[in-house]
Short mmCIF file of C-alpha atoms in Angstrom, two decimals:
data_model
loop_
_atom_site.label_atom_id
_atom_site.label_comp_id
_atom_site.label_asym_id
_atom_site.label_seq_id
_atom_site.Cartn_x
_atom_site.Cartn_y
_atom_site.Cartn_z
CA UNK A 819 124.40 176.69 83.04
CA UNK A 820 123.50 174.12 80.53
CA UNK A 821 121.20 174.98 77.79
CA UNK A 822 118.37 172.68 76.87
CA UNK A 823 116.40 172.61 73.31
CA UNK A 824 113.03 172.24 73.32
CA UNK A 825 113.94 168.68 71.72
CA UNK A 826 113.09 167.79 75.51
CA UNK A 827 116.11 164.91 76.81
CA UNK A 828 117.01 161.61 78.90
CA UNK A 829 116.59 161.22 82.46
CA UNK A 830 118.87 158.47 83.06
CA UNK A 831 119.46 158.24 87.94
CA UNK A 832 122.54 156.83 88.43
CA UNK A 833 120.76 155.51 91.73
CA UNK A 834 119.61 152.09 92.96
CA UNK A 835 117.21 153.53 94.78
CA UNK A 836 117.09 156.97 95.59
CA UNK A 837 115.56 159.61 93.52
CA UNK A 838 117.31 161.35 91.27
CA UNK A 839 116.25 165.40 91.53
CA UNK A 840 117.67 167.96 88.73
CA UNK A 841 115.97 171.54 88.92
CA UNK A 842 115.46 173.12 85.61
CA UNK A 843 115.19 176.93 84.43
CA UNK A 844 112.69 177.79 81.53
CA UNK A 845 113.44 181.26 79.66
CA UNK A 846 112.87 182.93 75.76
CA UNK A 847 114.46 185.10 74.00
CA UNK A 848 113.49 186.74 70.38
CA UNK A 849 115.58 189.65 69.46
CA UNK A 850 118.64 188.71 71.63
CA UNK A 851 115.84 189.22 74.31
CA UNK A 852 115.71 186.57 77.49
CA UNK A 853 112.58 186.23 78.80
CA UNK A 854 111.41 185.92 83.00
CA UNK A 855 112.94 182.91 83.99
CA UNK A 856 110.86 179.41 84.97
CA UNK A 857 112.41 176.84 86.66
CA UNK A 858 111.16 174.22 87.72
CA UNK A 859 112.01 170.00 89.06
CA UNK A 860 112.36 167.45 87.70
CA UNK A 861 112.06 164.02 89.35
CA UNK A 862 114.21 161.25 87.57
CA UNK A 863 112.92 157.58 89.28
CA UNK A 864 115.50 154.65 89.82
CA UNK A 865 114.05 151.18 87.81
CA UNK A 866 113.44 148.41 90.44
CA UNK A 867 114.43 145.11 91.22
CA UNK A 868 114.03 142.28 91.97
CA UNK A 869 115.69 141.45 94.81
CA UNK A 870 114.84 137.64 95.61
CA UNK A 871 117.55 135.01 95.83
CA UNK A 872 115.42 131.83 93.28
CA UNK A 873 112.76 132.47 90.73
CA UNK A 874 112.04 128.13 90.03
CA UNK A 875 110.30 126.79 93.00
CA UNK A 876 109.33 123.11 94.33
CA UNK A 877 106.10 123.11 96.19
CA UNK A 878 103.37 120.00 97.43
CA UNK A 879 99.99 119.33 96.05
CA UNK A 880 97.78 120.26 99.29
CA UNK A 881 100.26 123.33 100.52
CA UNK A 882 100.05 126.60 100.35
CA UNK A 883 102.24 128.01 97.94
CA UNK A 884 103.98 131.33 99.10
CA UNK A 885 106.77 133.50 96.99
CA UNK A 886 107.39 137.41 98.55
CA UNK A 887 108.47 139.46 95.71
CA UNK A 888 111.10 141.68 97.20
CA UNK A 889 112.81 145.34 95.91
CA UNK A 890 115.75 146.87 96.16
CA UNK A 891 113.24 149.46 96.55
CA UNK A 892 111.40 149.09 99.83
CA UNK A 893 108.22 151.12 98.14
CA UNK A 894 108.60 148.58 95.01
CA UNK A 895 104.85 146.57 94.53
CA UNK A 896 104.73 143.94 92.46
CA UNK A 897 101.98 142.59 89.67
CA UNK A 898 101.60 139.11 88.12
CA UNK A 899 100.13 137.12 86.06
CA UNK A 900 99.63 133.28 84.98
CA UNK A 901 101.14 132.74 81.94
CA UNK A 902 101.01 128.81 81.51
CA UNK A 903 99.56 125.94 83.39
CA UNK A 904 98.43 122.41 82.35
CA UNK A 905 94.82 123.22 84.46
CA UNK A 906 93.04 120.03 83.31
CA UNK A 907 95.50 118.77 85.89
CA UNK A 908 96.09 121.37 88.26
CA UNK A 909 93.79 123.45 90.32
CA UNK A 910 94.14 126.87 92.76
CA UNK A 911 95.74 128.79 90.53
CA UNK A 912 94.40 132.80 90.07
CA UNK A 913 95.43 134.79 86.88
CA UNK A 914 96.90 137.99 88.41
CA UNK A 915 97.19 139.93 91.33
CA UNK A 916 99.22 142.60 92.75
CA UNK A 917 101.66 141.56 95.91
CA UNK A 918 102.67 137.70 97.29
CA UNK A 919 101.63 135.28 95.75
CA UNK A 920 99.60 132.53 97.68
CA UNK A 921 97.89 129.46 95.69
CA UNK A 922 96.45 126.64 97.08
CA UNK A 923 97.33 124.17 94.62
CA UNK A 924 96.69 120.55 93.57
CA UNK A 925 97.98 118.67 90.90
CA UNK A 926 95.55 114.63 89.92
CA UNK A 927 97.80 114.01 87.72
CA UNK A 928 101.20 111.32 88.90
CA UNK A 929 103.59 113.43 87.44
CA UNK A 930 105.24 117.33 88.35
CA UNK A 931 103.21 119.75 86.53
CA UNK A 932 105.36 123.14 86.09
CA UNK A 933 103.03 126.88 85.73
CA UNK A 934 104.19 129.78 85.52
CA UNK A 935 104.55 133.30 86.67
CA UNK A 936 105.84 136.78 85.38
CA UNK A 937 106.41 139.26 88.21
CA UNK A 938 105.93 142.68 87.83
CA UNK A 939 107.87 145.14 90.23
CA UNK A 940 107.32 149.08 89.46
CA UNK A 941 108.16 152.21 91.16
CA UNK A 942 105.33 155.01 91.26
CA UNK A 943 104.78 154.66 87.35
CA UNK A 944 107.98 152.92 86.20
CA UNK A 945 107.99 149.30 85.65
CA UNK A 946 111.19 147.27 85.19
CA UNK A 947 111.34 144.53 82.54
CA UNK A 948 108.77 140.68 83.88
CA UNK A 949 110.54 137.91 85.30
CA UNK A 950 109.01 134.79 85.03
CA UNK A 951 108.38 132.64 88.44
CA UNK A 952 108.35 129.27 87.45
CA UNK A 953 106.73 126.72 90.45
CA UNK A 954 106.91 122.24 90.21
CA UNK A 955 104.51 121.92 91.61
CA UNK A 956 104.42 117.56 93.29
CA UNK A 957 101.70 115.38 92.09
CA UNK A 958 99.13 114.69 95.03
CA UNK A 959 100.20 111.71 97.62
CA UNK A 960 97.43 109.82 98.54
CA UNK A 961 96.11 106.37 99.58
CA UNK A 962 94.10 104.74 97.74
CA UNK A 963 94.47 101.17 99.69
CA UNK A 964 94.33 101.01 103.84
CA UNK A 965 92.25 97.90 105.69
CA UNK A 966 91.77 100.70 108.40
CA UNK A 967 91.46 96.49 110.42
CA UNK A 968 94.56 94.00 109.46
CA UNK A 969 95.23 90.60 111.29
CA UNK A 970 98.20 87.87 111.28
CA UNK A 971 99.63 86.01 112.77
CA UNK A 972 102.36 85.77 116.06
CA UNK A 973 106.28 84.96 114.11
CA UNK A 974 105.18 84.77 110.62
CA UNK A 975 105.86 87.33 108.38
CA UNK A 976 104.21 90.11 106.74
CA UNK A 977 104.04 93.26 104.09
CA UNK A 978 100.26 95.58 105.06
CA UNK A 979 98.53 95.64 101.18
CA UNK A 980 99.30 99.64 100.94
CA UNK A 981 98.81 101.39 97.76
CA UNK A 982 98.72 105.20 96.27
CA UNK A 983 96.65 106.74 93.94
CA UNK A 984 97.42 106.82 89.78
CA UNK A 985 100.83 104.41 91.17
CA UNK A 986 103.24 107.26 92.08
CA UNK A 987 106.70 105.50 92.34
CA UNK A 988 109.46 106.94 94.49
CA UNK A 989 106.72 106.27 96.91
CA UNK A 990 108.24 105.46 100.28
CA UNK A 991 106.77 104.72 104.05
CA UNK A 992 106.85 106.23 107.56
CA UNK A 993 105.23 104.99 110.51
CA UNK A 994 104.98 105.21 114.36
CA UNK A 995 103.03 102.81 116.30
CA UNK A 996 101.69 102.84 119.82
CA UNK A 997 102.97 101.47 122.70
CA UNK A 998 103.55 97.29 122.15
CA UNK A 999 105.84 94.17 122.94
CA UNK A 1000 105.70 92.85 119.94
CA UNK A 1001 108.11 93.98 118.59
CA UNK A 1002 106.39 96.62 115.99
CA UNK A 1003 108.48 100.05 116.14
CA UNK A 1004 108.35 103.24 114.55
CA UNK A 1005 110.68 102.95 110.61
CA UNK A 1006 110.42 104.75 107.44
CA UNK A 1007 110.97 101.73 103.93
CA UNK A 1008 109.84 101.18 101.10
CA UNK A 1009 107.35 98.61 102.80
CA UNK A 1010 105.57 98.46 105.78
CA UNK A 1011 106.25 94.89 107.40
CA UNK A 1012 108.14 92.59 109.48
CA UNK A 1013 106.79 90.12 111.57
CA UNK A 1014 105.15 90.36 114.87
CA UNK A 1015 105.08 88.52 117.69
CA UNK A 1016 101.87 87.74 120.16
CA UNK A 1017 102.53 87.38 123.82
CA UNK A 1018 99.99 87.37 125.69
CA UNK A 1019 99.15 83.08 126.01
CA UNK A 1020 95.39 83.13 124.15
CA UNK A 1021 94.23 86.18 123.66
CA UNK A 1022 94.40 88.82 120.08
CA UNK A 1023 97.21 92.11 120.47
CA UNK A 1024 96.99 94.63 119.17
CA UNK A 1025 98.85 97.26 117.95
CA UNK A 1026 97.98 100.50 115.47
CA UNK A 1027 100.72 101.46 112.66
CA UNK A 1028 99.90 105.61 111.87
CA UNK A 1029 101.14 105.45 108.45
CA UNK A 1030 102.57 108.89 106.05
CA UNK A 1031 103.60 108.18 102.28
CA UNK A 1032 106.50 110.57 101.70
CA UNK A 1033 107.56 111.37 98.23
CA UNK A 1034 110.89 110.93 97.01
CA UNK A 1035 112.90 110.56 99.82
CA UNK A 1036 111.56 113.18 101.68
CA UNK A 1037 110.49 116.45 99.57
CA UNK A 1038 106.38 116.17 99.43
CA UNK A 1039 103.59 114.65 102.20
CA UNK A 1040 100.34 112.67 101.90
CA UNK A 1041 97.61 112.49 104.34
CA UNK A 1042 98.97 109.77 107.31
CA UNK A 1043 95.97 106.60 108.09
CA UNK A 1044 95.63 104.35 111.23
CA UNK A 1045 95.68 100.61 110.63
CA UNK A 1046 94.59 98.41 114.32
CA UNK A 1047 97.17 95.11 113.29
CA UNK A 1048 95.77 92.19 115.02
CA UNK A 1049 98.13 90.04 116.15
CA UNK A 1050 96.51 86.54 116.18
CA UNK A 1051 98.25 83.04 118.08
CA UNK A 1052 99.64 80.67 117.05
CA UNK A 1053 97.93 77.73 118.87
CA UNK A 1054 101.28 75.45 121.08
CA UNK A 1055 100.63 71.66 121.55
CA UNK A 1056 102.96 70.09 123.01
CA UNK A 1057 102.12 65.96 123.19
CA UNK A 1058 103.87 64.53 125.67
CA UNK A 1059 106.81 61.28 125.12
CA UNK A 1060 105.16 58.08 125.17
CA UNK A 1061 107.46 54.91 124.98
CA UNK A 1062 106.88 51.56 122.92
CA UNK A 1063 104.34 49.37 124.53
CA UNK A 1064 104.21 45.21 123.02
CA UNK A 1065 101.27 44.19 120.98
CA UNK A 1066 97.93 43.48 123.39
CA UNK A 1067 98.69 46.92 125.62
CA UNK A 1068 96.69 50.34 124.91
CA UNK A 1069 98.20 53.34 125.07
CA UNK A 1070 97.74 56.58 127.55
CA UNK A 1071 98.85 59.74 125.24
CA UNK A 1072 98.26 63.68 126.45
CA UNK A 1073 98.73 66.64 124.24
CA UNK A 1074 99.26 70.34 126.06
CA UNK A 1075 97.46 73.23 124.93
CA UNK A 1076 100.33 76.12 125.75
CA UNK A 1077 98.81 78.56 123.99
CA UNK A 1078 96.17 80.36 122.09
CA UNK A 1079 93.70 77.10 121.89
CA UNK A 1080 91.34 76.08 123.82
CA UNK A 1081 90.64 72.47 121.50
CA UNK A 1082 90.78 69.94 119.37
CA UNK A 1083 91.06 66.42 118.11
CA UNK A 1084 93.16 63.40 118.19
CA UNK A 1085 93.55 61.36 115.11
CA UNK A 1086 95.81 58.24 113.52
CA UNK A 1087 96.09 54.40 113.43
CA UNK A 1088 93.68 52.70 112.86
CA UNK A 1089 92.25 51.90 116.37
CA UNK A 1090 90.39 53.88 118.58
CA UNK A 1091 90.68 56.56 120.81
CA UNK A 1092 88.02 56.35 124.15
CA UNK A 1093 88.11 60.16 123.49
CA UNK A 1094 88.70 61.52 120.18
CA UNK A 1095 88.53 65.10 121.72
CA UNK A 1096 89.89 64.82 125.49
CA UNK A 1097 93.78 66.48 126.03
CA UNK A 1098 94.29 63.31 127.78
CA UNK A 1099 93.34 59.49 125.95
CA UNK A 1100 93.42 55.56 125.02
CA UNK A 1101 94.74 54.61 122.58
CA UNK A 1102 93.62 50.90 121.78
CA UNK A 1103 95.65 49.86 118.44
CA UNK A 1104 94.33 47.45 115.49
CA UNK A 1105 95.56 44.21 115.32
CA UNK A 1106 97.39 45.07 112.50
CA UNK A 1107 99.18 47.42 113.84
CA UNK A 1108 101.51 45.03 116.11
CA UNK A 1109 104.86 44.60 114.87
CA UNK A 1110 103.81 48.25 113.31
CA UNK A 1111 104.85 51.98 113.95
CA UNK A 1112 102.03 54.46 114.76
CA UNK A 1113 102.09 57.69 114.70
CA UNK A 1114 99.17 60.15 116.46
CA UNK A 1115 97.69 63.22 115.63
CA UNK A 1116 95.92 65.97 117.67
CA UNK A 1117 94.69 68.68 116.03
CA UNK A 1118 93.82 71.73 117.85
CA UNK A 1119 90.91 74.72 116.71
CA UNK A 1120 92.17 77.30 115.11
CA UNK A 1121 92.67 80.34 117.31
CA UNK A 1122 92.00 83.30 114.77
CA UNK A 1123 89.09 80.84 112.39
CA UNK A 1124 88.84 81.34 109.02
CA UNK A 1125 92.16 84.39 109.51
CA UNK A 1126 95.69 83.80 107.79
CA UNK A 1127 97.01 81.94 110.93
CA UNK A 1128 97.44 77.65 109.82
CA UNK A 1129 95.16 74.73 111.15
CA UNK A 1130 98.29 74.09 114.80
CA UNK A 1131 99.51 69.71 114.98
CA UNK A 1132 101.43 68.01 117.20
CA UNK A 1133 102.80 64.48 116.32
CA UNK A 1134 103.66 61.03 118.59
CA UNK A 1135 105.41 57.59 117.41
CA UNK A 1136 105.44 54.60 118.93
CA UNK A 1137 106.00 50.91 118.03
CA UNK A 1138 104.05 48.25 119.08
CA UNK A 1139 106.50 45.22 119.49
CA UNK A 1140 105.43 41.58 118.69
CA UNK A 1141 104.59 39.38 121.50
CA UNK A 1142 107.30 36.59 121.64
CA UNK A 1143 106.64 33.26 120.53
CA UNK A 1144 106.72 30.90 123.60
CA UNK A 1145 105.92 27.16 124.59
CA UNK A 1146 106.82 24.90 127.03
CA UNK A 1147 109.19 22.08 125.82
CA UNK A 1148 109.14 17.92 125.55
CA UNK A 1149 105.46 17.70 126.33
CA UNK A 1150 106.00 16.97 129.72
CA UNK A 1151 102.78 15.27 130.94
CA UNK A 1152 101.01 13.92 128.73
CA UNK A 1153 97.55 13.03 129.02
CA UNK A 1154 97.88 16.22 131.45
CA UNK A 1155 99.08 13.25 134.27
CA UNK A 1156 101.55 12.34 136.69
CA UNK A 1157 102.00 9.90 139.25
CA UNK A 1158 103.06 10.93 142.61
CA UNK A 1159 105.26 8.15 143.27
CA UNK A 1160 107.50 9.54 139.55
CA UNK A 1161 111.15 10.72 140.10
CA UNK A 1162 110.85 14.84 139.48
CA UNK A 1163 110.72 16.20 135.35
CA UNK A 1164 112.53 18.44 134.36
CA UNK A 1165 110.75 22.25 132.45
CA UNK A 1166 111.75 23.88 130.05
CA UNK A 1167 110.53 26.36 127.76
CA UNK A 1168 111.56 27.93 124.89
CA UNK A 1169 112.82 30.84 123.64
CA UNK A 1170 115.15 29.86 127.49
CA UNK A 1171 115.81 32.58 130.18
CA UNK A 1172 111.78 32.77 130.87
CA UNK A 1173 110.47 31.91 134.15
CA UNK A 1174 108.25 28.68 135.75
CA UNK A 1175 105.92 29.45 138.04
CA UNK A 1176 103.33 26.43 139.91
CA UNK A 1177 100.80 26.53 142.48
CA UNK A 1178 102.86 24.24 143.32
CA UNK A 1179 105.82 21.66 143.63
CA UNK A 1180 107.56 23.71 140.84
CA UNK A 1181 111.23 23.91 142.02
CA UNK A 1182 114.37 25.51 140.13
CA UNK A 1183 118.00 24.23 140.98
CA UNK A 1184 120.65 25.51 139.98
CA UNK A 1185 119.65 26.84 137.21
CA UNK A 1186 117.30 24.65 135.48
CA UNK A 1187 113.03 23.96 136.62
CA UNK A 1188 111.49 20.84 137.85
CA UNK A 1189 108.24 19.02 138.67
CA UNK A 1190 108.70 17.52 142.33
CA UNK A 1191 105.75 15.60 142.79
CA UNK A 1192 106.30 14.81 146.21
CA UNK A 1193 105.94 18.32 146.77
CA UNK A 1194 103.02 18.49 144.49
CA UNK A 1195 100.98 16.37 146.86
CA UNK A 1196 98.10 14.24 145.26
CA UNK A 1197 95.45 15.76 143.72
CA UNK A 1198 95.41 18.67 141.36
CA UNK A 1199 95.09 19.79 138.10
CA UNK A 1200 97.76 21.98 138.78
CA UNK A 1201 98.94 24.87 136.56
CA UNK A 1202 101.89 25.75 135.64
CA UNK A 1203 103.02 28.30 133.32
CA UNK A 1204 106.18 29.30 131.01
CA UNK A 1205 107.12 33.53 130.92
CA UNK A 1206 109.03 34.92 128.71
CA UNK A 1207 110.44 37.82 128.37
CA UNK A 1208 111.93 39.38 125.06
CA UNK A 1209 114.40 41.51 124.95
CA UNK A 1210 111.79 44.55 123.94
CA UNK A 1211 110.31 44.04 127.51
CA UNK A 1212 107.45 42.18 126.51
CA UNK A 1213 105.85 39.18 128.32
CA UNK A 1214 104.49 36.48 126.81
CA UNK A 1215 103.34 32.69 128.25
CA UNK A 1216 102.58 29.17 127.55
CA UNK A 1217 100.57 27.20 130.38
CA UNK A 1218 100.74 22.66 130.94
CA UNK A 1219 98.15 21.50 133.14
CA UNK A 1220 99.32 18.41 135.80
CA UNK A 1221 96.82 16.22 138.01
#
């Protein structure tokens, strides 16, 4: 038996999880005589150890943070206490408690905030040294500016105007889209945009974007918001091609409205339109345009009115050819008189190569035109006309009268 002095002793538990038990007998001695023996039990408790893998954790704002301390001893009690926090930007902390730590934290700043707790494990009154739990709290993510409805133009690139609270950096977006035929797809990027096409003739199309902001590539996310993207049709106009015209002629122009717009108006030139608003109209040139190129424009009404889409128009260009200068050479009928007894007379025109016509007396022989008074017979007046058509297919005439 090991003797223990009345000064006491230090008990050591060599087990990390079980109590060590010692039976100690106590007796007194006087003048070499022993008194009665008293036996009692000494139970030595092990000191608990925290067994969690990590005490440096990250969490997102507006999410419930939970931490359950674990120990090598099942019956361990855990007491925890808040050590450090910037309460001017962080809310939801609890000053102290026992067992599981559950916090609804919000960080209103633009940076990560550090929250420190001390956790002290104890086993039936035997306490270990406290362990430090460090929580890194991400900033709150929310849309500062997001429109519930946004209008874009068919075929034109767009970017949704989105801003996040506190001008947070490292923000990107993940989005899903409603069923559509406009080319919108689910995706993720630092901006929300693209190019959409309205395939519905004459009507607006709509795609619903459900957008979620994410921080640092997805470690934390904000609340999702929906944006209805309205795709306005662009007015498409096709003007039917025309040919050049001659001096003194009018021209018919036709505009076809393919998509979007339902009406429009004509403009351009120095002449006049028989109707400015009809898709088919006749243009009457001004004399100042003879020998010139003329461009006419049809402008469609804007299908989205005050919206972002630009006004659409189409143009057609043609040339107004001058008429050839035509004359009958040689004054064949001085005083417009010719005697029936006279010989037939040659008829020549300028430019050469035209055609002489008359109600009577005009003949063509071996490529030469003549006036034969015998064929014309006595009478009159007879009108003789010389027609010439140039390389642009423009025809002009000269005439003379004979009796």
